[in-house]
XYZ file of C-alpha atoms in Angstrom:
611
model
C 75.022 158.065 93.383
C 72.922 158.999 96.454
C 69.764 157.455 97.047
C 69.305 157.394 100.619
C 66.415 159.080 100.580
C 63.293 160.778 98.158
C 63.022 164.139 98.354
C 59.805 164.019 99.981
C 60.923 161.843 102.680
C 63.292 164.229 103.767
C 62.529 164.781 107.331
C 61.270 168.391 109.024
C 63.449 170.416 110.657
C 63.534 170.170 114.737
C 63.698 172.350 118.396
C 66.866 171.765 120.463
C 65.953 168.165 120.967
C 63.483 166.318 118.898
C 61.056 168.078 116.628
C 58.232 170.543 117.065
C 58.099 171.808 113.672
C 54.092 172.745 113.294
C 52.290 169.918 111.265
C 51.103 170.512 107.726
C 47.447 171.932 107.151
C 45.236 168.731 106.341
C 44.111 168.156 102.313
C 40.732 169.278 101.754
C 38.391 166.081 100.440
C 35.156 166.203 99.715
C 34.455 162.750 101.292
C 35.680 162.090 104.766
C 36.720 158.895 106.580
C 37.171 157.667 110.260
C 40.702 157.373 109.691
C 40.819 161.287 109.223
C 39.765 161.658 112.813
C 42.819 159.555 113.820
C 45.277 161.917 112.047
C 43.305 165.053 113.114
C 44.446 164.357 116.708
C 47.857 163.677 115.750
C 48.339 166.691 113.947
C 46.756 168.157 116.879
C 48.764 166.584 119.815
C 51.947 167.216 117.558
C 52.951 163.519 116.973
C 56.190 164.040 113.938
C 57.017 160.620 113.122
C 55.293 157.330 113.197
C 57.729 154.621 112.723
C 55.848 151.232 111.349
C 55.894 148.045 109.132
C 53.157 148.009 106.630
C 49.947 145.978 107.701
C 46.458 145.689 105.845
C 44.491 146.155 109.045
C 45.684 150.217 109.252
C 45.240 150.901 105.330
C 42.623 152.935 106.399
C 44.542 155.349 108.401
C 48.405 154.991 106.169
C 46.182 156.607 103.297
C 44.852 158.965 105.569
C 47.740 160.098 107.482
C 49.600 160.325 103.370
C 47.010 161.542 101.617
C 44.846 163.718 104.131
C 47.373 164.474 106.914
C 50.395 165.339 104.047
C 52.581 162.204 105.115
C 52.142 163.945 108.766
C 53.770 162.215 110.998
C 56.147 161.156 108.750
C 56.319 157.623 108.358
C 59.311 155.975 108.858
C 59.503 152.324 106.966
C 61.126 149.844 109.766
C 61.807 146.320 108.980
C 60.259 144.679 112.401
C 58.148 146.028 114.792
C 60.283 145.484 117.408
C 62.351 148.273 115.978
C 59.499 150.179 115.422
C 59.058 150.351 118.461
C 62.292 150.850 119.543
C 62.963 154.217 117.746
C 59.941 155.553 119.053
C 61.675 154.767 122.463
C 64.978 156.331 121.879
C 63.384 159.132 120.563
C 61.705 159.672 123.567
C 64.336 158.932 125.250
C 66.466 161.390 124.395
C 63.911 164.685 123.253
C 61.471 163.457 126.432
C 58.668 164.098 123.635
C 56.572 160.996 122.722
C 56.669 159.360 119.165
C 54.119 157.166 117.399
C 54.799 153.655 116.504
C 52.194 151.847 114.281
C 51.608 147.918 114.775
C 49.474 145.450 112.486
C 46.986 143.784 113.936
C 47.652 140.638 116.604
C 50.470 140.059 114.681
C 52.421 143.315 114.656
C 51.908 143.500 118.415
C 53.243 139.922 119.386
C 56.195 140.869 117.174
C 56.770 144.095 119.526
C 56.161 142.393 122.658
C 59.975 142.573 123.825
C 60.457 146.244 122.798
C 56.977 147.688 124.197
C 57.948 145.598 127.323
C 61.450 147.450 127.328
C 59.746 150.603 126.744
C 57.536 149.929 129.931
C 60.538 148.987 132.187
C 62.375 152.021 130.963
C 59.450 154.727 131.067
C 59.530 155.913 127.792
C 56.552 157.660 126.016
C 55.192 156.272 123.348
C 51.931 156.383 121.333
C 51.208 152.904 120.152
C 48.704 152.359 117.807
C 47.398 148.893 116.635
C 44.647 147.549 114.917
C 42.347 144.795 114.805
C 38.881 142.876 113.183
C 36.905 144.282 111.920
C 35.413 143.518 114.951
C 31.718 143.224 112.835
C 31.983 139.859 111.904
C 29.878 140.788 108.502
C 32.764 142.896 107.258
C 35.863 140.291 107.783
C 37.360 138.866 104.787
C 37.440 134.996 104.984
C 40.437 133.608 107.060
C 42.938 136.540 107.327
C 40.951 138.805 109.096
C 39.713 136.358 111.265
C 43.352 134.971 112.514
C 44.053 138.548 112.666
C 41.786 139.436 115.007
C 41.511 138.745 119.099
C 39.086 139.624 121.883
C 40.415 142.461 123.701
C 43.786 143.070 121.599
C 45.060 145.114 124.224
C 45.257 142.444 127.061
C 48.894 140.957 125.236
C 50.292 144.115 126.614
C 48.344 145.448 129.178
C 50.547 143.881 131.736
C 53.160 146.459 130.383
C 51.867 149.602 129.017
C 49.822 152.432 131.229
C 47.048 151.779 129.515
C 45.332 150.503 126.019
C 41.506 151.154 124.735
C 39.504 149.858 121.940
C 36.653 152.343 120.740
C 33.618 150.785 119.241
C 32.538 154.126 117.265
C 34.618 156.957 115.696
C 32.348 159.628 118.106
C 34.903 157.250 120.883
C 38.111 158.311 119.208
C 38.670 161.770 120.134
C 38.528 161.604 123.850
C 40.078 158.262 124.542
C 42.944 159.514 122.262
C 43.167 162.407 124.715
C 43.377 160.502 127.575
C 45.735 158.292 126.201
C 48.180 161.011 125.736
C 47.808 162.524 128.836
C 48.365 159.179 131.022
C 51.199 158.251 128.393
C 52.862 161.450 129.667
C 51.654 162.399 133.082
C 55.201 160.527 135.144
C 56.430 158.099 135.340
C 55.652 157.776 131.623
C 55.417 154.902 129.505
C 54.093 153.518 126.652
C 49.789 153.096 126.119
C 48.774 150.923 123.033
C 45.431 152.442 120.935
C 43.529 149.889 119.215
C 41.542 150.831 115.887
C 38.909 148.777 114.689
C 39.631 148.260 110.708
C 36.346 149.299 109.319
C 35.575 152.089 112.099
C 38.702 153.350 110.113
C 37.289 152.957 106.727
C 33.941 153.412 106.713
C 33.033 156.746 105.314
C 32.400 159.728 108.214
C 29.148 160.728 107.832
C 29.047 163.849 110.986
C 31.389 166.078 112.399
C 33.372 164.396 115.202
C 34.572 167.220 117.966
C 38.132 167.235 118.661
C 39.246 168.141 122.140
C 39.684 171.985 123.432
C 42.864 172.910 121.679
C 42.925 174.931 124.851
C 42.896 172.001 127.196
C 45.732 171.015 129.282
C 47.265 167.433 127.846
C 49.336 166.697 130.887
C 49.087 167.656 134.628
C 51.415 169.472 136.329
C 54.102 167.595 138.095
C 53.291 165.752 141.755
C 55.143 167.898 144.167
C 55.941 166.795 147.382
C 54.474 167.235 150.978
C 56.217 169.701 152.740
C 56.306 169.156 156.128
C 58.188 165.606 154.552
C 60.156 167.820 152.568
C 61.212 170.203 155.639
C 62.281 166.690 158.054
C 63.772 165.614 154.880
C 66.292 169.061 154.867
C 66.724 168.600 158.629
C 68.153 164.996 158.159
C 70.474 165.780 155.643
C 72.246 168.947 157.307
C 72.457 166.500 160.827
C 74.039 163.822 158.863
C 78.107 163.491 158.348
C 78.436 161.324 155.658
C 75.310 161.670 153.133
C 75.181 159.670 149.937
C 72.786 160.926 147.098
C 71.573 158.018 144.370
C 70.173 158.709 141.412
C 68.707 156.618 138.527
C 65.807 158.374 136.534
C 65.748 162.181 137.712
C 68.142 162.768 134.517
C 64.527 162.367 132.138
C 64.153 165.881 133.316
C 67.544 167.687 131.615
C 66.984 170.903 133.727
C 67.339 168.514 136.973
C 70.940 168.106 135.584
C 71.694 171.605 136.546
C 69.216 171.156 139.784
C 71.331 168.049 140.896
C 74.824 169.818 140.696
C 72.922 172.414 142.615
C 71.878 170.080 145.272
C 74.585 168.210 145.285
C 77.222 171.032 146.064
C 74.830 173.016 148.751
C 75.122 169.686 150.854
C 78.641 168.904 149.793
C 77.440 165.337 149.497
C 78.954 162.534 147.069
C 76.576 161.601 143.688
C 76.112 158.073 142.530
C 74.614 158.054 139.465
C 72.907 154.590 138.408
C 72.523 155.966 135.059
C 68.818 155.012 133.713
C 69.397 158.628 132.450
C 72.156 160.843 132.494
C 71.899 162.793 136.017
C 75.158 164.093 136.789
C 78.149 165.382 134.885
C 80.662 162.739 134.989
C 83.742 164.788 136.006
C 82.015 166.495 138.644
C 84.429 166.546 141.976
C 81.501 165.055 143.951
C 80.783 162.421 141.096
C 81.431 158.966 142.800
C 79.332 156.977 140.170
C 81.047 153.606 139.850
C 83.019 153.465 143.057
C 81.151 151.690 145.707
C 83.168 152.377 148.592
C 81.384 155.808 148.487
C 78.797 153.825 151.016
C 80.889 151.535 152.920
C 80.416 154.522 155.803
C 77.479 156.505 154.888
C 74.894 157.464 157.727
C 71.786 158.865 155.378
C 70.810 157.410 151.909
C 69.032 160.140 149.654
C 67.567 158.170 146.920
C 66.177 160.565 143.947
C 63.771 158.564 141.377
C 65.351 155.511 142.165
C 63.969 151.792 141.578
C 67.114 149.465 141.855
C 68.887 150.412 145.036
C 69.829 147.269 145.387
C 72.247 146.630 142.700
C 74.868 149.163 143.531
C 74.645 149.280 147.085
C 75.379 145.624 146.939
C 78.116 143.251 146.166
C 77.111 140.199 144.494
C 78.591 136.359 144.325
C 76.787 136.063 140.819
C 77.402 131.443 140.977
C 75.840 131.599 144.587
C 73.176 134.791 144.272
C 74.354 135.769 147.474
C 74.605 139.378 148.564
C 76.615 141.425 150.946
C 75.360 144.935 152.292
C 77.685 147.425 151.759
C 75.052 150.245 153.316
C 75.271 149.976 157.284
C 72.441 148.639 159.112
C 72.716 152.174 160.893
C 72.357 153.947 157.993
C 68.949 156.035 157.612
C 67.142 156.547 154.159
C 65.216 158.664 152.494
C 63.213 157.933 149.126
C 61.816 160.658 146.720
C 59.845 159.764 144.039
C 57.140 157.702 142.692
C 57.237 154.940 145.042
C 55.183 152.089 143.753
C 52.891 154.074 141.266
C 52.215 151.928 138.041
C 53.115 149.389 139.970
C 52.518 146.058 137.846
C 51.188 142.698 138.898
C 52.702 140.841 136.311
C 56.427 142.602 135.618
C 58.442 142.369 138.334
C 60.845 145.520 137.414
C 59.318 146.987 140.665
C 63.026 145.466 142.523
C 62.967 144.675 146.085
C 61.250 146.494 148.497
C 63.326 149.496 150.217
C 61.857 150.043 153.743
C 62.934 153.996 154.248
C 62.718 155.292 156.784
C 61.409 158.646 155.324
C 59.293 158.281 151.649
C 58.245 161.017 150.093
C 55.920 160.800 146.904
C 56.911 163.339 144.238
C 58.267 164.400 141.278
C 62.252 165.082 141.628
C 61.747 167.740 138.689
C 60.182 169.631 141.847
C 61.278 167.984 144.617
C 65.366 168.500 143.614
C 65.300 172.249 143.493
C 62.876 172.935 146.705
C 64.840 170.804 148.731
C 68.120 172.635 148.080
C 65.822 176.063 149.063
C 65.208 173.844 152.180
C 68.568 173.067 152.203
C 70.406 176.865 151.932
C 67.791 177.840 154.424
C 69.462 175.421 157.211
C 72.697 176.168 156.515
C 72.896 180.063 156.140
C 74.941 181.710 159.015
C 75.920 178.560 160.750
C 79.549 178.188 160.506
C 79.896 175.149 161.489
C 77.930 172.892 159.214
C 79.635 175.339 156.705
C 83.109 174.007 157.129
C 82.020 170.882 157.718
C 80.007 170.346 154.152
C 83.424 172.199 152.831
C 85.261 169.439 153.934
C 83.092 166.521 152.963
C 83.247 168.381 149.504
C 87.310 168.133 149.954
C 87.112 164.969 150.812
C 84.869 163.775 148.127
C 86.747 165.517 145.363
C 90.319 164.102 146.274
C 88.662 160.147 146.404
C 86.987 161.435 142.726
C 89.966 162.653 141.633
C 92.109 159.027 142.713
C 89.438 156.808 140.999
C 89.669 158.771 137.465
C 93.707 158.490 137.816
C 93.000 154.451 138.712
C 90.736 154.232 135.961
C 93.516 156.160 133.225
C 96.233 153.450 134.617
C 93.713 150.491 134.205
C 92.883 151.576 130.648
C 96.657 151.390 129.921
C 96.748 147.520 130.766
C 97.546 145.490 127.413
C 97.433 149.023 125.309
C 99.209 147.386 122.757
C 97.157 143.991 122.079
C 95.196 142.833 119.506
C 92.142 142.733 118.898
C 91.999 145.683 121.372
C 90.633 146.080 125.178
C 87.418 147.678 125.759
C 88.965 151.027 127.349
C 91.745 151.282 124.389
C 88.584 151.549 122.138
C 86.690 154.002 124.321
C 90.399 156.082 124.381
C 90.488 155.661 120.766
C 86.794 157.069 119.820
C 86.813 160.103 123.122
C 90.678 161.201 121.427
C 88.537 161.764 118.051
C 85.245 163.676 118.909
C 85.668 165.098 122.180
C 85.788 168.400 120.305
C 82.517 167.384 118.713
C 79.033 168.133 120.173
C 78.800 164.108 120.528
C 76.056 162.527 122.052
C 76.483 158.354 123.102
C 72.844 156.409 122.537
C 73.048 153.648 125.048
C 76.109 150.908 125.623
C 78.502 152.783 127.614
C 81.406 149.485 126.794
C 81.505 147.935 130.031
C 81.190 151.849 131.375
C 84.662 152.429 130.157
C 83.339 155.379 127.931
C 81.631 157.092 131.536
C 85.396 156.230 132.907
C 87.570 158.182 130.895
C 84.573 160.657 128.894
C 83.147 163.794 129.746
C 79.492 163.771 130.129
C 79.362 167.314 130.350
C 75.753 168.147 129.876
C 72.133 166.099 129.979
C 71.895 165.464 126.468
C 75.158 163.603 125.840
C 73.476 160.286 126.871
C 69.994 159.284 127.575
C 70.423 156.478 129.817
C 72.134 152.986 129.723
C 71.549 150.243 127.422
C 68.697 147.711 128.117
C 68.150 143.967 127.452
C 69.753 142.206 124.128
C 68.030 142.891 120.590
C 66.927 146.683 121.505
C 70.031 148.656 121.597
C 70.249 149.199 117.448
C 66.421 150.189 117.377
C 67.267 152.809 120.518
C 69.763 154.227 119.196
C 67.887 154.814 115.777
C 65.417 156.723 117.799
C 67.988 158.864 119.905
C 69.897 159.726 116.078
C 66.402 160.924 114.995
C 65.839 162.947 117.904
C 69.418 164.749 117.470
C 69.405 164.452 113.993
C 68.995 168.428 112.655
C 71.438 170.200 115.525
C 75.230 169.074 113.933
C 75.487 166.717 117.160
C 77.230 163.690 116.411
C 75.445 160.960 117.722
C 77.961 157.786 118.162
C 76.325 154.405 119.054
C 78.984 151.743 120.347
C 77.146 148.337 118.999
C 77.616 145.115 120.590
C 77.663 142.764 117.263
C 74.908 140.131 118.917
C 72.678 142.921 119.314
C 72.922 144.114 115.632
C 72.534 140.414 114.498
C 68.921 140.406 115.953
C 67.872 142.904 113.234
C 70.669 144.197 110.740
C 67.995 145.078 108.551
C 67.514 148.277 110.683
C 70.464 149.536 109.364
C 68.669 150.104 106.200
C 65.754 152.137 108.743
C 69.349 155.199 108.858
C 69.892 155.268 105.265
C 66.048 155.422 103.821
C 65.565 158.374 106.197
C 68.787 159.913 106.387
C 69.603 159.833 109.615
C 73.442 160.402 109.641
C 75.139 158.230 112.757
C 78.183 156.853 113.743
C 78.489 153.168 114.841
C 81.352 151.458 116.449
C 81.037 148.291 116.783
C 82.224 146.334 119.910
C 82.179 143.138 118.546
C 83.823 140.503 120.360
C 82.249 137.811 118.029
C 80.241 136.083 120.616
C 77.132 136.760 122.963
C 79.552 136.788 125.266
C 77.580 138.551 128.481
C 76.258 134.422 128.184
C 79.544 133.381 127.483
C 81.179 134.858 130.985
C 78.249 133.033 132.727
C 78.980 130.016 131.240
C 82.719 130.008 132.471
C 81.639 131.339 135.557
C 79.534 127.809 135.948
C 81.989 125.558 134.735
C 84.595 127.304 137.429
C 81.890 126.692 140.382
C 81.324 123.031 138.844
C 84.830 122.233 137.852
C 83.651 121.182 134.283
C 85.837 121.976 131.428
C 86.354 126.077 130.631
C 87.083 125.069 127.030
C 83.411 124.003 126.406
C 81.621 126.994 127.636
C 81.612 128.730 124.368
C 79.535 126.222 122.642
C 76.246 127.771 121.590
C 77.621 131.287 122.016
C 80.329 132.039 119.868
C 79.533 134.307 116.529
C 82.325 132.738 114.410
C 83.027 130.532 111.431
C 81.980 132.246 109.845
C 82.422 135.590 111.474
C 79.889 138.339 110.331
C 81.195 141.037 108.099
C 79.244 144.021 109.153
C 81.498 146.461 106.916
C 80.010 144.968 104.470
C 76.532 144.180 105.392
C 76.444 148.076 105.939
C 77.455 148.878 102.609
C 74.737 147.060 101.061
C 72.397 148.913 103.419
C 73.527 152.870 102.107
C 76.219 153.174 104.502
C 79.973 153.986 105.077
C 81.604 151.231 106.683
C 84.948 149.734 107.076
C 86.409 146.966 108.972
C 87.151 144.734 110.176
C 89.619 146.777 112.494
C 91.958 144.751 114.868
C 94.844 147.064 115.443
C 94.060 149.857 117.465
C 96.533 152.584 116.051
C 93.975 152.239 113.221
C 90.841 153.222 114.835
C 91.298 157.021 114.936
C 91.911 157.526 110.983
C 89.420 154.869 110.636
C 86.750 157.073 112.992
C 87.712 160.903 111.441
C 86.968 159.457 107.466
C 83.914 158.110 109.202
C 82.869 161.445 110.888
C 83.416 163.383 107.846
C 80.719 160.835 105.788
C 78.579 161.721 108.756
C 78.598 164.990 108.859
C 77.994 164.758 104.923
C 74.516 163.274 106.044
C 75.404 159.717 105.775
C 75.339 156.901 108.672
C 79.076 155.380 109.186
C 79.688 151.839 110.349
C 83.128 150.837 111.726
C 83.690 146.755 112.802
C 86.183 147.301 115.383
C 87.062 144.019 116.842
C 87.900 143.841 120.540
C 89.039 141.264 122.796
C 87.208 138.600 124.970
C 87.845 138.791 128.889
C 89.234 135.620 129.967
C 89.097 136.735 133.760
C 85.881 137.154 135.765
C 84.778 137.853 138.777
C 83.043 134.907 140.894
């Protein structure tokens, strides 16, 4: 029998990405409470899920937002606020609309630290709301409220959110809720954390409270960029030969997809795309995303929303942390985007400082487009540059071309083995849904997957995976977002991760949201295992012993099973790689029956590393 879900939990239907499905009209009462106000402005500011675990210091607003607001936002029943939190930032993620996740008390929020952290690092939008006291020391119940309750909640994440208030009356509520959601999403976004006193939310509302203009404009426009800087900006580009665009985080935008390709080709310059979003189709001729020769003889940098430079124009000796520069000195660059806005004091995810030699503050969701105006402007009529961005182009497309064919003939290597290589599973799953509408959450298996796929348009992935314990939360969110347009949404699970909080898995079957998980499961944190060997090679102590503390064996986990006993289709575990593809299409058919699918696919551990 199904029971994944009540009938009344059965989520709204959504836009293209994400939903925008009007909110219910509020229950008439005849007695009114602060916590009305609360879901007042998220009806109004069109907030569709809130994803929380259950906490006595928000009763106040869960019977409001059930009772009053008509279970609007839907509430979404998570195990752990940490993946609470964590849906909330894949579904922003991936629709670029911002999603409410509700936190109890002190508690709650030192549970989420990690994820609203992530969130932070990552720019994602999301409405956090917390609660605390009652700050009126009268009204606490002996002991529990009191160890629930801090000065200030807000300062154990102000070091990593935009911004976090406390009001002390419910008159405070509508406006700081307002500005909350218009820093939250004025770029680059990020998470804000809104703390509501327990008894403002259930003391009985005795006056009117205004709401903000409906007519009011929640977000300012985007930050567009100087243009004199823009126009010396166009004139470096067409006087350089051997340009080299870098991209991390203009992809949040998905019509700068189409603007990049656009830029890209006017200038006939190569694309490396550092993936914090998706920015570039991957089979683009001028896509040189992985292939770091692409700078060895560059003579202008064009970096587009970019943070870490560093890492890919770099090679690194990860036993010495010593780095070589493959950018020459020569080299000129130019930086577009938010510079050191939100810069923190306290989270260093700011990266080394890049001293360009032209910065220009804006948003690329502007910037991209008028530069390639700029751009066609310059080169119009002038034959020369003409042939000569024809034959970068040429010459960009043949190396693009060479390092896909490398990258087929490495994935060929030890086809047969088993447990199977990392690129025979990422084979395996592309040869079943590339005739899907697919879309991959967030580990990209050791980037084999943006080797031999085709990322074809902005929604097929929202970005790169993050630090350990978030990717199975993420990928929740990014299901949600895509979960009413047929898309199948495939998450390739590193079996650490999962362990952190298998009880999410339950989070996809309460709430139906149908998804596909492979797991890469190599039965070991072994990202900490490959260090380990890489220090007992540099020491000359014994290779044998640098597993200790991080294999995930004896016993093994049996996530086949673990996801049957969560609602879900699962098989496994899967050595043999001829056995993957029926394995995946039974899977995709429980999926597209409205089911989530788990397959343990076991793969093989690398015994040879880089120094």
């Amino acid at each position: 029998m199904n029971t994944l879900a009540k009938p009344t939990e059965v989520l709204p239907p959504a836009d293209e990405i994400g939903n925008d499905a009007p909110p219910p009209a509020v229950v008439p009462a005849a007695q009114r409470w602060g916590s009305d106000v609360i879901v007042d402005l998220l009806h109004q500011y069109k907030m569709p899920y809130a994803a929380l675990n259950p906490g006595a210091s928000y009763r106040g607003l869960h019977d409001s937002i059930v009772n009053y607001g008509d279970n609007y936002p839907r509430m979404m029943l998570c195990q752990h606020e940490e993946t609470a939190v964590q849906i909330a930032h894949g579904y922003a993620k991936a629709s670029g609309k911002p999603m409410v996740a509700i936190l109890h008390n002190l508690v709650g929020l030192l549970h989420a630290n990690m994820a609203v952290y992530y969130a932070y690092v990552d720019r994602a939008p999301i409405f956090i709301v917390g609660a605390t006291g009652p700050m009126d020391e009268s009204k606490r119940r002996p002991h529990i409220d009191w160890i629930h309750t801090a000065n200030v909640q807000g300062q154990a994440v102000r070091d990593y959110t935009k911004w976090d208030y406390q009001p002390h009356t419910v008159d405070g509520v509508p406006e700081s809720f307002a500005r909350a959601y218009g820093v939250m999403m004025t770029e680059p976004q990020g998470p804000i954390y809104m703390c509501y006193d327990a008894w403002l939310q259930e003391k009985p509302l005795e006056h009117d409270v205004p709401l903000p203009p409906p007519e009011a404009m929640a977000v300012p426009t985007p930050m567009a960029p100087d243009p004199a800087a823009l126009r010396k900006a166009a004139d470096m580009l067409v006087q350089a030969e051997r340009p080299v665009i870098l991209v991390e985080y203009a992809g949040r935008h998905h019509p700068s997809f189409q603007a990049l390709i656009e830029l890209a080709e006017t200038l006939g310059a190569p694309v490396f795309d550092i993936n914090a979003r998706l920015n570039f189709p991957s089979r683009h001729p001028l896509n040189m995303s992985m292939v770091k020769d692409v700078f060895r003889d560059t003579d202008l940098m064009l970096c587009l929303d970019v943070r870490d430079w560093e890492k890919p124009t770099t090679e690194l000796v990860s036993t010495t942390r010593e780095l070589g520069d493959l950018v020459p000195a020569s080299a000129k660059w130019i930086d577009i985007g938010f510079s050191d806005i939100e810069l923190s004091s306290w989270a260093m995810d700011y990266q080394r400082l890049l001293h360009a030699d032209l910065r220009i503050l804006a948003d690329t969701a502007v910037a991209i487009p008028a530069l390639t105006e700029l751009l066609r402007e310059r080169i119009g009529g002038q034959t020369d540059l003409a042939g000569r961005i024809a034959r970068r182009s040429k010459d960009t497309a043949d190396k693009h071309h060479a390092a896909r064919a490398k990258w087929q003939e490495q994935a060929r290597r030890d086809w047969d083995a088993s447990p199977m290589t990392a690129p025979r599973l990422a084979s395996e799953i592309w040869e079943v849904i590339q005739h899907e509408d697919w879309v991959l959450t967030a580990n990209t298996l050791e980037d084999w997957t943006r080797k031999l796929w085709d990322f074809d348009k902005p929604y097929r992935h929202p970005g790169k995976s993050l630090g350990t314990a978030t990717q199975f939360g993420i990928s929740l969110g990014v299901a949600l977002a895509h979960r009413d347009h047929g898309r199948l949404v495939v998450d390739i699970q590193p079996d650490g991760d999962l362990m952190f909080d298998a009880g999410a898995l339950w989070v996809a079957a309460k709430h139906r949201i149908p998804m596909l998980v492979v797991m890469y499961n190599n039965r070991a944190y072994y990202n900490d295992w490959e260090h380990q060997v890489r220090m007992a090679k540099h020491r000359g102590t014994a290779l044998d012993r640098a597993h200790i503390g991080m294999d995930m064996d004896d016993p093994a986990p049996d996530f086949a099973t673990l996801a049957r006993s969560m609602g879900w289709h699962a098989e496994g575990p899967i050595e043999r790689a001829e056995d993957v593809g029926p394995a995946l299409r039974r899977a995709i058919e429980q999926v597209k029956a409205g089911k989530p699918a788990l397959l343990d696919t076991i793969t093989q551990k690398r015994f040879e590393f880089k120094s």
